[in-house]
Amino acid sequence: MIRLSNNPLYKQLFLPSMVIDNTSFSSHEIDAISNYCNTLNLQQGRLFDSNQDYTTRAAQTAFIDYPDENTQWFYDKLNRVIEHHNTTSFNFDLSGIPYIQYAVYNEGGHHDYHMDIRMDWPQQINYFINEWFRKLSVVILLSNPGVDFEGGEFYINTSREAVPIQAPLVRGSVLIFPSFLIHKVNALTRGVRKTLTTWVIGPKFR
């Protein structure tokens, strides 16, 4: 009988709950993209449908729908970072990132537990884009925890609701995790927390 723990295929039975990359983006690059985001027009953050009351999420958002001369470098580098970590950690069949969301959380801002893909019916009809499906969620922290803000911790619930995992993020961190994992942002107790988020799409899981 083969012991799975001694088998090199054993680790392939499990997905990492998250990957955190603290080295790909320099402080200068984070400054550059932050300065660009400061020029965007913010609106009250919305989730999947237009009828929600915003109690689940309190944040302001804007979108970088297409790369331009100011953001092409960021799109290109982020794609390379995602491709590297997908190859080494997740091995999902991916197609690319459709847009990037800029989010600003002020004091009291939060985002309660949620999942980045819709599993219910019939709302999924309006959510799925033909055959494409969100597979990886990516968050880039633009603010400095403990300096720019307090609170706002990011938690991922992987298996036991009572014991979520906190993602130890610093300014410039790139957090990557499967979009089907439930996660949240705790309420800010002070300051302003700024992030970029994107969702990497690909063919539906089979």
Short mmCIF file of C-alpha atoms in Angstrom, two decimals:
data_model
loop_
_atom_site.label_atom_id
_atom_site.label_comp_id
_atom_site.label_asym_id
_atom_site.label_seq_id
_atom_site.Cartn_x
_atom_site.Cartn_y
_atom_site.Cartn_z
CA MET A 1 0.00 0.00 0.00
CA ILE A 2 1.40 3.42 -1.00
CA ARG A 3 1.33 6.12 1.64
CA LEU A 4 -0.04 9.27 0.01
CA SER A 5 2.12 11.52 2.17
CA ASN A 6 5.21 9.94 0.59
CA ASN A 7 3.87 10.26 -2.93
CA PRO A 8 4.99 13.32 -4.94
CA LEU A 9 1.44 13.58 -6.29
CA TYR A 10 0.06 14.03 -2.76
CA LYS A 11 0.45 17.81 -2.71
CA GLN A 12 -1.46 18.03 -6.00
CA LEU A 13 -4.58 16.89 -4.16
CA PHE A 14 -4.72 20.20 -2.33
CA LEU A 15 -4.95 23.83 -3.39
CA PRO A 16 -3.30 26.60 -1.38
CA SER A 17 -5.84 28.85 0.32
CA MET A 18 -3.85 31.88 -0.81
CA VAL A 19 -0.57 33.13 -2.19
CA ILE A 20 0.92 36.44 -1.02
CA ASP A 21 3.61 38.10 -3.12
CA ASN A 22 5.36 40.97 -1.34
CA THR A 23 8.22 41.52 -3.77
CA SER A 24 6.92 41.87 -7.33
CA PHE A 25 5.89 45.54 -7.09
CA SER A 26 8.35 48.12 -5.83
CA SER A 27 7.40 51.03 -3.60
CA HIS A 28 7.94 53.35 -6.57
CA GLU A 29 5.53 51.31 -8.71
CA ILE A 30 2.89 51.29 -5.96
CA ASP A 31 3.29 55.07 -5.67
CA ALA A 32 2.79 55.43 -9.42
CA ILE A 33 -0.39 53.35 -9.62
CA SER A 34 -1.72 54.95 -6.40
CA ASN A 35 -1.26 58.43 -7.85
CA TYR A 36 -3.13 57.36 -10.98
CA CYS A 37 -5.98 55.89 -8.93
CA ASN A 38 -6.30 59.13 -6.99
CA THR A 39 -7.48 60.75 -10.25
CA LEU A 40 -10.40 58.33 -10.69
CA ASN A 41 -14.01 59.28 -9.92
CA LEU A 42 -15.24 57.21 -6.99
CA GLN A 43 -18.80 55.96 -6.57
CA GLN A 44 -20.53 54.01 -3.83
CA GLY A 45 -19.39 50.39 -4.16
CA ARG A 46 -21.81 47.92 -5.67
CA LEU A 47 -21.94 44.15 -5.53
CA PHE A 48 -23.61 41.80 -7.99
CA ASP A 49 -27.06 43.35 -8.33
CA SER A 50 -28.60 46.81 -8.29
CA ASN A 51 -31.12 46.12 -5.50
CA GLN A 52 -28.78 45.65 -2.57
CA ASP A 53 -28.76 48.07 0.35
CA TYR A 54 -24.97 48.39 0.73
CA THR A 55 -25.00 47.00 4.27
CA THR A 56 -22.82 44.09 3.14
CA ARG A 57 -20.14 46.40 1.79
CA ALA A 58 -19.22 49.96 2.70
CA ALA A 59 -16.62 51.26 0.25
CA GLN A 60 -16.21 53.55 -2.72
CA THR A 61 -15.04 52.14 -6.03
CA ALA A 62 -13.89 53.05 -9.52
CA PHE A 63 -12.87 50.85 -12.44
CA ILE A 64 -9.93 50.69 -14.80
CA ASP A 65 -11.81 49.03 -17.65
CA TYR A 66 -9.06 49.10 -20.24
CA PRO A 67 -5.33 49.78 -20.02
CA ASP A 68 -4.14 53.11 -21.38
CA GLU A 69 -0.73 54.79 -21.62
CA ASN A 70 -0.75 55.25 -17.83
CA THR A 71 -1.79 51.73 -16.84
CA GLN A 72 -0.56 49.42 -19.60
CA TRP A 73 2.64 48.69 -17.66
CA PHE A 74 0.61 47.72 -14.62
CA TYR A 75 -1.71 45.41 -16.57
CA ASP A 76 1.29 43.77 -18.23
CA LYS A 77 3.22 43.24 -15.02
CA LEU A 78 0.19 42.05 -13.07
CA ASN A 79 -0.56 39.51 -15.79
CA ARG A 80 3.00 38.18 -15.49
CA VAL A 81 2.73 37.96 -11.70
CA ILE A 82 -0.59 36.11 -11.92
CA GLU A 83 0.70 33.76 -14.61
CA HIS A 84 3.74 32.87 -12.49
CA HIS A 85 1.76 32.11 -9.33
CA ASN A 86 -0.96 30.26 -11.21
CA THR A 87 1.69 28.02 -12.78
CA THR A 88 3.44 27.34 -9.48
CA SER A 89 0.43 27.14 -7.13
CA PHE A 90 -3.02 26.77 -8.73
CA ASN A 91 -2.65 25.52 -12.30
CA PHE A 92 -6.07 26.80 -13.36
CA ASP A 93 -7.02 27.22 -17.03
CA LEU A 94 -7.07 31.02 -17.30
CA SER A 95 -7.79 33.53 -20.03
CA GLY A 96 -6.99 36.92 -18.51
CA ILE A 97 -8.26 39.86 -16.44
CA PRO A 98 -11.23 41.82 -17.86
CA TYR A 99 -10.86 44.93 -15.64
CA ILE A 100 -9.41 46.20 -12.36
CA GLN A 101 -11.43 47.67 -9.50
CA TYR A 102 -10.07 50.44 -7.28
CA ALA A 103 -11.65 50.49 -3.80
CA VAL A 104 -11.39 52.98 -0.95
CA TYR A 105 -12.49 52.03 2.55
CA ASN A 106 -12.88 54.90 5.03
CA GLU A 107 -13.37 54.56 8.79
CA GLY A 108 -16.14 52.03 9.36
CA GLY A 109 -15.75 50.68 5.81
CA HIS A 110 -15.97 46.92 5.48
CA HIS A 111 -16.95 44.04 3.23
CA ASP A 112 -18.75 41.17 4.97
CA TYR A 113 -18.18 37.50 4.14
CA HIS A 114 -18.90 36.82 0.49
CA MET A 115 -17.77 34.78 -2.49
CA ASP A 116 -16.57 36.28 -5.77
CA ILE A 117 -18.64 33.93 -7.92
CA ARG A 118 -22.39 33.45 -7.89
CA MET A 119 -23.63 29.94 -7.23
CA ASP A 120 -27.36 30.63 -7.08
CA TRP A 121 -30.09 30.64 -9.70
CA PRO A 122 -31.43 32.61 -11.60
CA GLN A 123 -28.97 35.45 -10.82
CA GLN A 124 -26.14 33.49 -12.37
CA ILE A 125 -27.73 33.98 -15.79
CA ASN A 126 -26.84 37.67 -15.60
CA TYR A 127 -23.47 37.09 -14.00
CA PHE A 128 -21.74 34.53 -16.20
CA ILE A 129 -20.18 35.97 -19.35
CA ASN A 130 -20.95 33.33 -21.95
CA GLU A 131 -18.58 30.50 -21.00
CA TRP A 132 -16.18 32.55 -18.86
CA PHE A 133 -15.99 32.20 -15.13
CA ARG A 134 -14.08 33.90 -12.30
CA LYS A 135 -11.37 31.54 -11.08
CA LEU A 136 -8.77 33.58 -9.20
CA SER A 137 -9.28 36.73 -7.12
CA VAL A 138 -6.37 39.14 -6.84
CA VAL A 139 -6.04 41.98 -4.31
CA ILE A 140 -3.21 44.52 -4.28
CA LEU A 141 -2.92 46.60 -1.10
CA LEU A 142 -2.00 50.22 -1.84
CA SER A 143 -2.08 51.50 1.75
CA ASN A 144 0.23 50.88 4.69
CA PRO A 145 -1.43 48.92 7.56
CA GLY A 146 -0.86 50.50 10.97
CA VAL A 147 0.16 53.78 9.34
CA ASP A 148 -2.54 54.71 6.82
CA PHE A 149 -5.27 52.71 8.53
CA GLU A 150 -6.12 50.34 11.37
CA GLY A 151 -8.57 47.48 11.23
CA GLY A 152 -9.48 46.37 7.72
CA GLU A 153 -7.96 42.91 8.16
CA PHE A 154 -8.54 40.49 5.30
CA TYR A 155 -9.83 37.01 6.24
CA ILE A 156 -10.37 33.90 4.14
CA ASN A 157 -12.64 31.08 5.31
CA THR A 158 -11.20 27.85 3.94
CA SER A 159 -13.03 25.13 5.85
CA ARG A 160 -14.15 26.07 9.37
CA GLU A 161 -16.25 29.20 9.73
CA ALA A 162 -15.07 29.78 13.29
CA VAL A 163 -11.39 29.72 12.31
CA PRO A 164 -10.79 31.94 9.27
CA ILE A 165 -7.26 32.64 8.09
CA GLN A 166 -5.95 36.20 8.18
CA ALA A 167 -3.91 37.30 5.18
CA PRO A 168 -0.85 39.18 6.52
CA LEU A 169 -0.78 41.97 3.95
CA VAL A 170 1.64 44.89 3.71
CA ARG A 171 1.69 47.81 1.28
CA GLY A 172 2.36 46.38 -2.16
CA SER A 173 1.22 42.85 -1.32
CA VAL A 174 -0.41 40.88 -4.12
CA LEU A 175 -2.90 38.43 -2.62
CA ILE A 176 -4.15 35.64 -4.92
CA PHE A 177 -6.76 33.07 -3.94
CA PRO A 178 -9.44 30.89 -5.57
CA SER A 179 -12.58 32.93 -6.21
CA PHE A 180 -14.81 30.27 -4.68
CA LEU A 181 -13.39 30.86 -1.18
CA ILE A 182 -15.49 32.97 1.20
CA HIS A 183 -13.64 36.06 2.46
CA LYS A 184 -14.16 39.44 4.11
CA VAL A 185 -12.59 42.79 5.02
CA ASN A 186 -13.02 43.79 8.67
CA ALA A 187 -14.32 47.25 9.47
CA LEU A 188 -11.71 50.01 9.58
CA THR A 189 -11.28 51.65 12.96
CA ARG A 190 -9.11 54.49 11.65
CA GLY A 191 -7.77 55.96 8.43
CA VAL A 192 -8.21 54.98 4.78
CA ARG A 193 -7.53 51.60 3.15
CA LYS A 194 -7.01 51.54 -0.64
CA THR A 195 -6.83 48.44 -2.81
CA LEU A 196 -6.90 47.22 -6.37
CA THR A 197 -8.84 44.04 -7.09
CA THR A 198 -9.25 41.96 -10.20
CA TRP A 199 -10.76 38.61 -11.02
CA VAL A 200 -9.00 36.31 -13.46
CA ILE A 201 -11.46 34.57 -15.73
CA GLY A 202 -11.23 31.33 -17.65
CA PRO A 203 -13.36 28.45 -18.96
CA LYS A 204 -15.80 27.09 -16.39
CA PHE A 205 -14.57 24.38 -14.08
CA ARG A 206 -15.40 20.96 -15.51
#
